[in-house]
mmCIF file of C-alpha atoms in Angstrom:
data_model
loop_
_atom_site.group_PDB
_atom_site.id
_atom_site.type_symbol
_atom_site.label_atom_id
_atom_site.label_comp_id
_atom_site.label_asym_id
_atom_site.label_seq_id
_atom_site.Cartn_x
_atom_site.Cartn_y
_atom_site.Cartn_z
ATOM 1 C CA MET A 1 0.511 -31.476 19.698
ATOM 2 C CA ILE A 2 2.087 -30.866 16.353
ATOM 3 C CA ASP A 3 5.817 -31.283 15.713
ATOM 4 C CA ALA A 4 7.607 -28.251 14.316
ATOM 5 C CA GLN A 5 11.102 -27.375 13.202
ATOM 6 C CA GLY A 6 12.530 -23.808 13.101
ATOM 7 C CA TYR A 7 15.486 -21.577 13.965
ATOM 8 C CA ALA A 8 15.742 -19.898 17.356
ATOM 9 C CA ALA A 9 17.671 -17.409 19.486
ATOM 10 C CA LEU A 10 18.370 -19.148 22.902
ATOM 11 C CA ASP A 11 20.013 -16.095 24.271
ATOM 12 C CA PRO A 12 20.834 -12.533 23.253
ATOM 13 C CA THR A 13 24.386 -13.154 22.080
ATOM 14 C CA THR A 14 24.586 -16.506 20.338
ATOM 15 C CA PRO A 15 23.448 -17.016 16.642
ATOM 16 C CA LEU A 16 20.108 -18.292 15.658
ATOM 17 C CA ALA A 17 20.326 -22.239 15.383
ATOM 18 C CA PRO A 18 18.008 -25.063 14.444
ATOM 19 C CA PHE A 19 15.340 -25.663 16.966
ATOM 20 C CA SER A 20 12.599 -28.449 17.378
ATOM 21 C CA PHE A 21 9.386 -27.618 19.371
ATOM 22 C CA GLN A 22 5.660 -28.194 19.242
ATOM 23 C CA ARG A 23 2.683 -26.296 18.200
ATOM 24 C CA ARG A 24 -0.605 -26.615 19.886
ATOM 25 C CA ALA A 25 -3.055 -29.344 18.639
ATOM 26 C CA LEU A 26 -5.565 -28.064 16.050
ATOM 27 C CA GLY A 27 -8.513 -26.510 17.794
ATOM 28 C CA GLU A 28 -12.107 -26.254 16.195
ATOM 29 C CA ARG A 29 -11.437 -22.710 15.082
ATOM 30 C CA ASP A 30 -7.731 -23.164 14.244
ATOM 31 C CA VAL A 31 -5.985 -23.082 10.802
ATOM 32 C CA GLN A 32 -2.671 -24.979 10.379
ATOM 33 C CA ILE A 33 -0.483 -23.418 7.682
ATOM 34 C CA GLU A 34 2.668 -24.897 6.120
ATOM 35 C CA ILE A 35 4.896 -21.844 5.970
ATOM 36 C CA LEU A 36 6.245 -21.329 2.470
ATOM 37 C CA TYR A 37 8.070 -17.883 3.037
ATOM 38 C CA CYS A 38 8.813 -15.653 5.971
ATOM 39 C CA GLY A 39 9.992 -12.133 5.623
ATOM 40 C CA VAL A 40 12.858 -10.787 7.925
ATOM 41 C CA CYS A 41 11.890 -7.727 9.880
ATOM 42 C CA HIS A 42 14.211 -5.508 11.860
ATOM 43 C CA SER A 43 11.910 -6.229 14.845
ATOM 44 C CA ASP A 44 13.091 -9.857 14.491
ATOM 45 C CA LEU A 45 16.686 -8.755 15.130
ATOM 46 C CA HIS A 46 15.820 -6.374 18.102
ATOM 47 C CA THR A 47 13.802 -9.234 19.679
ATOM 48 C CA ALA A 48 16.465 -12.091 19.005
ATOM 49 C CA ARG A 49 19.179 -9.800 20.663
ATOM 50 C CA ASN A 50 16.846 -8.474 23.316
ATOM 51 C CA GLU A 51 17.431 -4.826 22.340
ATOM 52 C CA TRP A 52 14.050 -3.789 23.698
ATOM 53 C CA ASN A 53 14.701 -5.770 26.935
ATOM 54 C CA ASN A 54 11.602 -7.878 26.796
ATOM 55 C CA THR A 55 12.629 -10.943 24.909
ATOM 56 C CA LEU A 56 11.298 -14.369 25.998
ATOM 57 C CA TYR A 57 13.708 -17.200 25.170
ATOM 58 C CA PRO A 58 13.710 -19.375 23.258
ATOM 59 C CA SER A 59 12.733 -16.826 20.591
ATOM 60 C CA VAL A 60 11.753 -18.084 17.149
ATOM 61 C CA PRO A 61 11.084 -14.691 15.236
ATOM 62 C CA GLY A 62 9.205 -14.125 12.111
ATOM 63 C CA HIS A 63 5.904 -12.328 11.603
ATOM 64 C CA GLU A 64 5.580 -11.875 7.782
ATOM 65 C CA ILE A 65 4.248 -15.330 6.855
ATOM 66 C CA VAL A 66 2.863 -16.720 3.690
ATOM 67 C CA GLY A 67 1.930 -20.375 3.497
ATOM 68 C CA ARG A 68 -0.430 -23.090 2.284
ATOM 69 C CA VAL A 69 -3.412 -24.205 4.588
ATOM 70 C CA VAL A 70 -2.835 -27.915 5.392
ATOM 71 C CA ALA A 71 -5.632 -28.469 8.015
ATOM 72 C CA VAL A 72 -8.672 -26.515 9.394
ATOM 73 C CA GLY A 73 -10.617 -27.041 12.471
ATOM 74 C CA SER A 74 -14.329 -28.177 12.467
ATOM 75 C CA ALA A 75 -15.746 -24.721 13.030
ATOM 76 C CA VAL A 76 -13.478 -22.867 10.548
ATOM 77 C CA SER A 77 -15.570 -21.250 7.562
ATOM 78 C CA GLY A 78 -13.211 -18.920 5.884
ATOM 79 C CA PHE A 79 -10.321 -21.253 4.888
ATOM 80 C CA LYS A 80 -9.883 -24.660 3.318
ATOM 81 C CA VAL A 81 -7.091 -26.880 2.691
ATOM 82 C CA ASP A 82 -4.676 -25.724 -0.033
ATOM 83 C CA ASP A 83 -5.799 -22.101 0.233
ATOM 84 C CA ILE A 84 -2.805 -19.513 0.318
ATOM 85 C CA ALA A 85 -3.083 -17.583 3.558
ATOM 86 C CA GLY A 86 -1.035 -15.155 5.569
ATOM 87 C CA VAL A 87 -0.126 -14.421 9.091
ATOM 88 C CA GLY A 88 1.178 -11.070 10.201
ATOM 89 C CA CYS A 89 2.242 -9.484 13.611
ATOM 90 C CA LEU A 90 -0.426 -10.660 15.883
ATOM 91 C CA VAL A 91 -2.184 -14.010 16.502
ATOM 92 C CA ASP A 92 -4.626 -12.943 19.190
ATOM 93 C CA SER A 93 -6.057 -10.128 21.408
ATOM 94 C CA CYS A 94 -8.371 -9.770 24.406
ATOM 95 C CA ARG A 95 -11.314 -9.334 21.890
ATOM 96 C CA ASN A 96 -13.230 -7.415 24.441
ATOM 97 C CA CYS A 97 -11.758 -4.028 25.087
ATOM 98 C CA PRO A 98 -13.041 -0.913 22.880
ATOM 99 C CA SER A 99 -9.945 -1.133 20.508
ATOM 100 C CA CYS A 100 -10.726 -4.859 19.779
ATOM 101 C CA GLY A 101 -14.375 -3.879 19.254
ATOM 102 C CA GLU A 102 -13.404 -1.295 16.722
ATOM 103 C CA GLY A 103 -11.111 -3.813 14.795
ATOM 104 C CA LEU A 104 -7.969 -2.203 16.156
ATOM 105 C CA GLU A 105 -6.436 -5.253 17.795
ATOM 106 C CA GLN A 106 -3.033 -3.746 17.417
ATOM 107 C CA TYR A 107 -4.119 -1.355 20.218
ATOM 108 C CA CYS A 108 -5.637 -3.882 22.456
ATOM 109 C CA GLU A 109 -5.843 -2.377 25.837
ATOM 110 C CA ASN A 110 -4.785 -5.680 27.404
ATOM 111 C CA GLY A 111 -2.016 -6.310 25.096
ATOM 112 C CA PHE A 112 -2.311 -8.275 21.640
ATOM 113 C CA ILE A 113 -0.674 -11.481 21.492
ATOM 114 C CA GLY A 114 2.455 -11.141 18.941
ATOM 115 C CA THR A 115 3.122 -13.860 16.448
ATOM 116 C CA TYR A 116 6.293 -14.262 18.433
ATOM 117 C CA ASN A 117 7.390 -13.150 21.907
ATOM 118 C CA GLY A 118 3.899 -13.332 23.507
ATOM 119 C CA SER A 119 1.879 -10.315 24.663
ATOM 120 C CA ALA A 120 2.750 -6.892 23.653
ATOM 121 C CA PHE A 121 2.653 -5.760 27.317
ATOM 122 C CA GLY A 122 4.651 -8.816 28.620
ATOM 123 C CA GLY A 123 3.801 -11.319 31.221
ATOM 124 C CA SER A 124 2.247 -13.955 29.057
ATOM 125 C CA GLU A 125 3.188 -17.323 27.640
ATOM 126 C CA ASN A 126 5.792 -17.193 24.907
ATOM 127 C CA THR A 127 4.794 -17.516 21.199
ATOM 128 C CA LEU A 128 6.944 -18.797 18.403
ATOM 129 C CA GLY A 129 6.942 -17.323 14.897
ATOM 130 C CA GLY A 130 7.531 -17.779 11.361
ATOM 131 C CA TYR A 131 11.198 -18.957 11.087
ATOM 132 C CA SER A 132 9.581 -22.429 11.203
ATOM 133 C CA ASP A 133 7.895 -24.959 8.851
ATOM 134 C CA THR A 134 4.300 -24.729 10.408
ATOM 135 C CA ILE A 135 2.150 -22.642 12.514
ATOM 136 C CA VAL A 136 -1.347 -22.953 14.054
ATOM 137 C CA VAL A 137 -3.500 -19.756 14.345
ATOM 138 C CA ASP A 138 -7.118 -18.942 15.189
ATOM 139 C CA GLU A 139 -8.995 -18.192 11.970
ATOM 140 C CA LYS A 140 -9.860 -14.796 13.040
ATOM 141 C CA PHE A 141 -6.109 -13.728 12.761
ATOM 142 C CA VAL A 142 -5.381 -15.524 9.466
ATOM 143 C CA LEU A 143 -5.408 -13.507 6.387
ATOM 144 C CA ARG A 144 -6.416 -14.219 2.724
ATOM 145 C CA ILE A 145 -3.761 -13.912 0.038
ATOM 146 C CA SER A 146 -5.183 -13.035 -3.356
ATOM 147 C CA HIS A 147 -2.013 -12.390 -5.199
ATOM 148 C CA THR A 148 -1.453 -15.214 -7.728
ATOM 149 C CA ASP A 149 2.294 -15.203 -8.142
ATOM 150 C CA ASN A 150 5.461 -13.890 -6.543
ATOM 151 C CA LEU A 151 4.371 -15.072 -3.083
ATOM 152 C CA ALA A 152 7.670 -14.658 -1.499
ATOM 153 C CA ALA A 153 7.490 -10.903 -2.211
ATOM 154 C CA VAL A 154 4.014 -10.821 -0.735
ATOM 155 C CA ALA A 155 5.360 -11.818 2.817
ATOM 156 C CA PRO A 156 6.885 -8.470 3.856
ATOM 157 C CA LEU A 157 3.278 -6.909 3.138
ATOM 158 C CA LEU A 158 2.313 -8.670 6.528
ATOM 159 C CA CYS A 159 4.373 -6.111 8.446
ATOM 160 C CA ALA A 160 6.245 -3.604 6.128
ATOM 161 C CA GLY A 161 3.201 -3.280 4.052
ATOM 162 C CA ILE A 162 0.679 -2.672 6.753
ATOM 163 C CA THR A 163 2.895 -0.474 8.937
ATOM 164 C CA THR A 164 2.974 2.025 6.193
ATOM 165 C CA TYR A 165 -0.503 1.484 4.650
ATOM 166 C CA SER A 166 -2.244 2.060 8.077
ATOM 167 C CA PRO A 167 -1.016 5.679 8.638
ATOM 168 C CA LEU A 168 -1.245 6.593 5.057
ATOM 169 C CA ARG A 169 -5.056 5.535 5.323
ATOM 170 C CA GLN A 170 -5.526 7.043 8.785
ATOM 171 C CA TRP A 171 -4.249 10.455 7.626
ATOM 172 C CA LYS A 172 -6.302 10.224 4.450
ATOM 173 C CA VAL A 173 -3.461 10.282 1.862
ATOM 174 C CA GLY A 174 -4.857 10.493 -1.702
ATOM 175 C CA PRO A 175 -4.895 12.425 -5.055
ATOM 176 C CA GLY A 176 -3.563 15.993 -4.992
ATOM 177 C CA GLN A 177 -1.519 15.619 -1.794
ATOM 178 C CA LYS A 178 2.148 16.078 -1.401
ATOM 179 C CA VAL A 179 3.514 13.288 0.846
ATOM 180 C CA GLY A 180 7.045 12.924 2.101
ATOM 181 C CA VAL A 181 8.542 9.475 2.875
ATOM 182 C CA VAL A 182 11.854 9.554 5.089
ATOM 183 C CA GLY A 183 13.964 6.646 4.446
ATOM 184 C CA LEU A 184 14.224 4.082 1.632
ATOM 185 C CA GLY A 185 14.636 0.785 3.465
ATOM 186 C CA GLY A 186 12.234 -2.143 4.140
ATOM 187 C CA LEU A 187 9.486 0.263 5.205
ATOM 188 C CA GLY A 188 10.187 3.269 3.107
ATOM 189 C CA HIS A 189 10.304 1.418 -0.209
ATOM 190 C CA MET A 190 6.660 0.045 0.619
ATOM 191 C CA ALA A 191 5.438 3.362 1.705
ATOM 192 C CA VAL A 192 6.511 5.034 -1.743
ATOM 193 C CA LYS A 193 4.834 2.334 -3.673
ATOM 194 C CA ILE A 194 1.635 2.506 -1.581
ATOM 195 C CA ALA A 195 1.560 6.271 -1.488
ATOM 196 C CA ASN A 196 2.111 6.528 -5.106
ATOM 197 C CA ALA A 197 -0.762 3.926 -5.748
ATOM 198 C CA MET A 198 -3.040 6.005 -3.572
ATOM 199 C CA GLY A 199 -2.496 8.817 -6.040
ATOM 200 C CA ALA A 200 -0.272 11.075 -3.872
ATOM 201 C CA LYS A 201 2.815 12.961 -5.142
ATOM 202 C CA VAL A 202 5.555 11.272 -3.307
ATOM 203 C CA VAL A 203 8.873 12.893 -2.297
ATOM 204 C CA LEU A 204 11.617 10.563 -0.959
ATOM 205 C CA PHE A 205 14.013 11.930 1.677
ATOM 206 C CA THR A 206 17.253 10.022 2.039
ATOM 207 C CA THR A 207 20.776 10.640 3.143
ATOM 208 C CA SER A 208 22.127 8.408 0.265
ATOM 209 C CA THR A 209 22.617 9.897 -3.183
ATOM 210 C CA ASP A 210 22.707 6.372 -4.656
ATOM 211 C CA LYS A 211 19.132 5.640 -3.905
ATOM 212 C CA LYS A 212 17.743 8.182 -6.172
ATOM 213 C CA ASP A 213 17.238 6.061 -9.248
ATOM 214 C CA ASP A 214 15.593 3.319 -7.042
ATOM 215 C CA ALA A 215 13.183 5.834 -5.368
ATOM 216 C CA LEU A 216 12.086 7.179 -8.853
ATOM 217 C CA ARG A 217 11.652 3.539 -10.091
ATOM 218 C CA LEU A 218 9.529 2.759 -7.029
ATOM 219 C CA GLY A 219 7.191 5.580 -7.510
ATOM 220 C CA ALA A 220 8.647 8.873 -6.121
ATOM 221 C CA SER A 221 8.252 11.925 -8.044
ATOM 222 C CA GLU A 222 11.257 13.602 -6.486
ATOM 223 C CA VAL A 223 14.236 12.573 -4.335
ATOM 224 C CA VAL A 224 15.595 15.158 -1.691
ATOM 225 C CA ILE A 225 18.974 14.547 -0.064
ATOM 226 C CA SER A 226 18.140 15.425 3.461
ATOM 227 C CA LYS A 227 21.759 16.478 4.374
ATOM 228 C CA ASN A 228 21.316 19.199 1.688
ATOM 229 C CA ARG A 229 20.106 22.286 3.271
ATOM 230 C CA ALA A 230 19.136 24.078 0.072
ATOM 231 C CA GLU A 231 17.239 21.063 -1.192
ATOM 232 C CA MET A 232 15.253 20.873 2.033
ATOM 233 C CA ALA A 233 14.567 24.618 2.203
ATOM 234 C CA ALA A 234 13.080 24.482 -1.226
ATOM 235 C CA HIS A 235 10.290 22.386 0.355
ATOM 236 C CA ALA A 236 9.536 24.266 3.548
ATOM 237 C CA ASN A 237 5.722 24.591 4.571
ATOM 238 C CA SER A 238 4.620 22.393 1.646
ATOM 239 C CA PHE A 239 3.866 18.789 2.652
ATOM 240 C CA ASP A 240 0.383 17.557 3.430
ATOM 241 C CA PHE A 241 1.890 14.536 5.245
ATOM 242 C CA ILE A 242 5.232 13.001 6.027
ATOM 243 C CA LEU A 243 5.790 9.370 6.917
ATOM 244 C CA ASN A 244 9.057 8.852 8.712
ATOM 245 C CA THR A 245 10.228 5.271 8.430
ATOM 246 C CA VAL A 246 13.778 5.666 9.849
ATOM 247 C CA ALA A 247 14.639 3.289 12.782
ATOM 248 C CA ALA A 248 17.505 5.323 14.089
ATOM 249 C CA PRO A 249 17.668 8.453 16.188
ATOM 250 C CA HIS A 250 17.800 11.566 14.028
ATOM 251 C CA ASP A 251 16.791 15.342 13.989
ATOM 252 C CA LEU A 252 13.023 15.508 13.572
ATOM 253 C CA ASP A 253 13.112 19.438 13.322
ATOM 254 C CA ALA A 254 14.373 19.342 9.688
ATOM 255 C CA PHE A 255 11.295 17.480 8.616
ATOM 256 C CA ILE A 256 8.797 19.237 10.837
ATOM 257 C CA ASN A 257 9.673 22.503 9.117
ATOM 258 C CA LEU A 258 8.496 20.984 5.846
ATOM 259 C CA LEU A 259 4.951 20.451 6.987
ATOM 260 C CA LYS A 260 2.150 22.862 6.067
ATOM 261 C CA ARG A 261 -0.015 24.290 8.884
ATOM 262 C CA ASP A 262 -2.096 21.520 10.568
ATOM 263 C CA ALA A 263 -0.064 18.753 8.811
ATOM 264 C CA THR A 264 1.363 15.665 10.439
ATOM 265 C CA MET A 265 4.505 13.718 10.599
ATOM 266 C CA THR A 266 3.787 10.179 11.728
ATOM 267 C CA LEU A 267 6.700 8.088 12.969
ATOM 268 C CA VAL A 268 6.681 4.339 12.196
ATOM 269 C CA GLY A 269 10.539 3.513 12.745
ATOM 270 C CA ALA A 270 11.350 2.096 16.288
ATOM 271 C CA PRO A 271 15.040 3.138 17.190
ATOM 272 C CA ALA A 272 16.703 1.465 20.030
ATOM 273 C CA SER A 273 17.267 4.884 21.606
ATOM 274 C CA PRO A 274 15.132 8.039 21.495
ATOM 275 C CA HIS A 275 15.209 10.814 18.970
ATOM 276 C CA PRO A 276 16.523 14.104 19.985
ATOM 277 C CA SER A 277 13.627 16.099 21.263
ATOM 278 C CA PRO A 278 12.190 18.536 18.595
ATOM 279 C CA SER A 279 11.823 22.132 19.114
ATOM 280 C CA VAL A 280 8.476 23.219 20.220
ATOM 281 C CA PHE A 281 8.376 26.291 18.184
ATOM 282 C CA GLY A 282 8.500 24.305 14.861
ATOM 283 C CA LEU A 283 5.133 22.746 16.161
ATOM 284 C CA ILE A 284 3.211 25.724 17.749
ATOM 285 C CA PHE A 285 3.763 28.184 15.171
ATOM 286 C CA LYS A 286 2.002 26.055 12.420
ATOM 287 C CA ARG A 287 -0.048 23.868 14.561
ATOM 288 C CA ARG A 288 1.811 20.987 13.184
ATOM 289 C CA ARG A 289 1.751 17.433 14.837
ATOM 290 C CA ILE A 290 4.049 14.546 15.367
ATOM 291 C CA ALA A 291 2.296 11.235 15.682
ATOM 292 C CA GLY A 292 3.083 7.557 15.814
ATOM 293 C CA SER A 293 1.420 4.416 14.276
ATOM 294 C CA LEU A 294 1.761 0.786 14.831
ATOM 295 C CA ILE A 295 0.779 -1.891 12.371
ATOM 296 C CA GLY A 296 -2.969 -2.524 11.469
ATOM 297 C CA GLY A 297 -5.701 -4.484 12.806
ATOM 298 C CA ILE A 298 -6.928 -7.715 10.959
ATOM 299 C CA ALA A 299 -9.672 -5.998 8.946
ATOM 300 C CA GLU A 300 -7.247 -3.151 7.729
ATOM 301 C CA THR A 301 -4.403 -5.677 7.067
ATOM 302 C CA GLN A 302 -6.819 -7.582 4.824
ATOM 303 C CA GLU A 303 -7.766 -4.296 3.209
ATOM 304 C CA MET A 304 -4.066 -3.745 2.629
ATOM 305 C CA LEU A 305 -3.443 -7.081 1.047
ATOM 306 C CA ASP A 306 -6.439 -6.618 -1.313
ATOM 307 C CA PHE A 307 -5.274 -3.221 -2.303
ATOM 308 C CA CYS A 308 -1.771 -4.356 -2.953
ATOM 309 C CA ALA A 309 -3.089 -7.255 -5.021
ATOM 310 C CA GLU A 310 -5.336 -4.777 -7.048
ATOM 311 C CA HIS A 311 -2.317 -2.491 -7.783
ATOM 312 C CA SER A 312 0.222 -5.358 -8.286
ATOM 313 C CA ILE A 313 2.136 -4.276 -5.375
ATOM 314 C CA VAL A 314 4.729 -6.494 -3.528
ATOM 315 C CA ALA A 315 8.078 -5.892 -1.752
ATOM 316 C CA ASP A 316 11.502 -5.702 -3.432
ATOM 317 C CA ILE A 317 13.129 -8.792 -1.855
ATOM 318 C CA GLU A 318 16.192 -10.792 -1.692
ATOM 319 C CA MET A 319 15.650 -14.583 -0.988
ATOM 320 C CA ILE A 320 17.822 -16.366 1.470
ATOM 321 C CA ARG A 321 18.135 -19.816 2.838
ATOM 322 C CA MET A 322 17.270 -20.447 6.486
ATOM 323 C CA ASP A 323 20.836 -21.084 7.317
ATOM 324 C CA GLU A 324 21.796 -17.664 6.071
ATOM 325 C CA ILE A 325 19.597 -15.738 8.729
ATOM 326 C CA ASN A 326 22.586 -14.738 10.933
ATOM 327 C CA GLN A 327 24.617 -13.217 7.939
ATOM 328 C CA ALA A 328 21.271 -11.501 6.877
ATOM 329 C CA TYR A 329 21.066 -9.979 10.313
ATOM 330 C CA GLU A 330 24.473 -8.425 9.892
ATOM 331 C CA ARG A 331 23.773 -7.201 6.422
ATOM 332 C CA MET A 332 20.492 -5.680 7.627
ATOM 333 C CA LEU A 333 22.392 -3.566 10.259
ATOM 334 C CA LYS A 334 24.323 -2.327 7.277
ATOM 335 C CA SER A 335 21.341 -1.538 5.135
ATOM 336 C CA ASP A 336 22.781 -3.985 2.730
ATOM 337 C CA VAL A 337 19.594 -5.305 1.226
ATOM 338 C CA LYS A 338 16.928 -4.036 -1.315
ATOM 339 C CA TYR A 339 14.774 -3.970 0.528
ATOM 340 C CA ARG A 340 13.612 -7.039 2.565
ATOM 341 C CA PHE A 341 15.051 -10.461 3.134
ATOM 342 C CA VAL A 342 12.655 -13.245 2.691
ATOM 343 C CA ILE A 343 13.406 -16.869 3.893
ATOM 344 C CA ASP A 344 12.591 -19.649 1.642
ATOM 345 C CA MET A 345 11.328 -22.180 4.189
ATOM 346 C CA ALA A 346 11.892 -25.060 1.927
ATOM 347 C CA THR A 347 15.460 -24.711 2.775
ATOM 348 C CA LEU A 348 14.856 -25.376 6.393
ATOM 349 C CA LYS A 349 14.962 -29.165 5.779
ATOM 350 C CA SER A 350 18.583 -28.946 4.431
ATOM 351 C CA ALA A 351 19.676 -26.122 7.031
#
């Protein structure tokens, strides 16, 4: 077994605190990674506080991991010591179902194994995530990092990046398309960057007038204040695709009415309570669609990382110490971050 140090939630109500535990011994197909940076995702907070009612305690969150390979098993062929590697939201799957066979491990019919909190469908052994100094992962679920600098800002690509890249690719976003992004947070700012790099004309929807300059800097062609009816009406029936990143319940009809005939709005935000039910008429009169999307499989996540490296895309981040995580959670609830917290894991030793 391998000794590890991290930060954990021991129950839903107490702050995360230092936690000692053990990783499994290195298997022949395993890669051990010294974690350098770990992004902070809203899912971390939901899980630590059991807001989805499925948390396994102790909970060590963190699934946006960038680090250095320090050991490899005897059968590992794709990684060597000192490589820079990443681990995203999943560390295993059944590998036998149709989804796994198609490289869509995130939709594993038997429940993928999350980097933390065990199986997506529950009922399995707990897993402990990236708020720690080291992790051991099967080579199949380790990702190559080809960015050569700013590695801390690469970490959020492992969740926020793939969560937005996957639906943009699935719905074939590209040049000549008009694409809306709803919300400019950790997910939304990545969606703007990636959709712009794909060649689309990007329109950012926000309720905050003070986000306009940032949205334009990140690659949006236009910013619409979604509370302004006139601004919204000017875009009726005009979007090829809308990616809705907002993780709070809100009126979907206002955005459905902006879609062209046969166009889709895909939801990637995961609110703690449901959205109000949309009107069926906005859907049936234009054959519009509402869809959902999770993260990506391992192959698509690698594709995303390579795409982002090619286009010099990283997240906009604020670096924090490990012992600042509880304050970061409170700030995240207030949207007081531009646009993703990343933990410098070197600070764990002094936390």
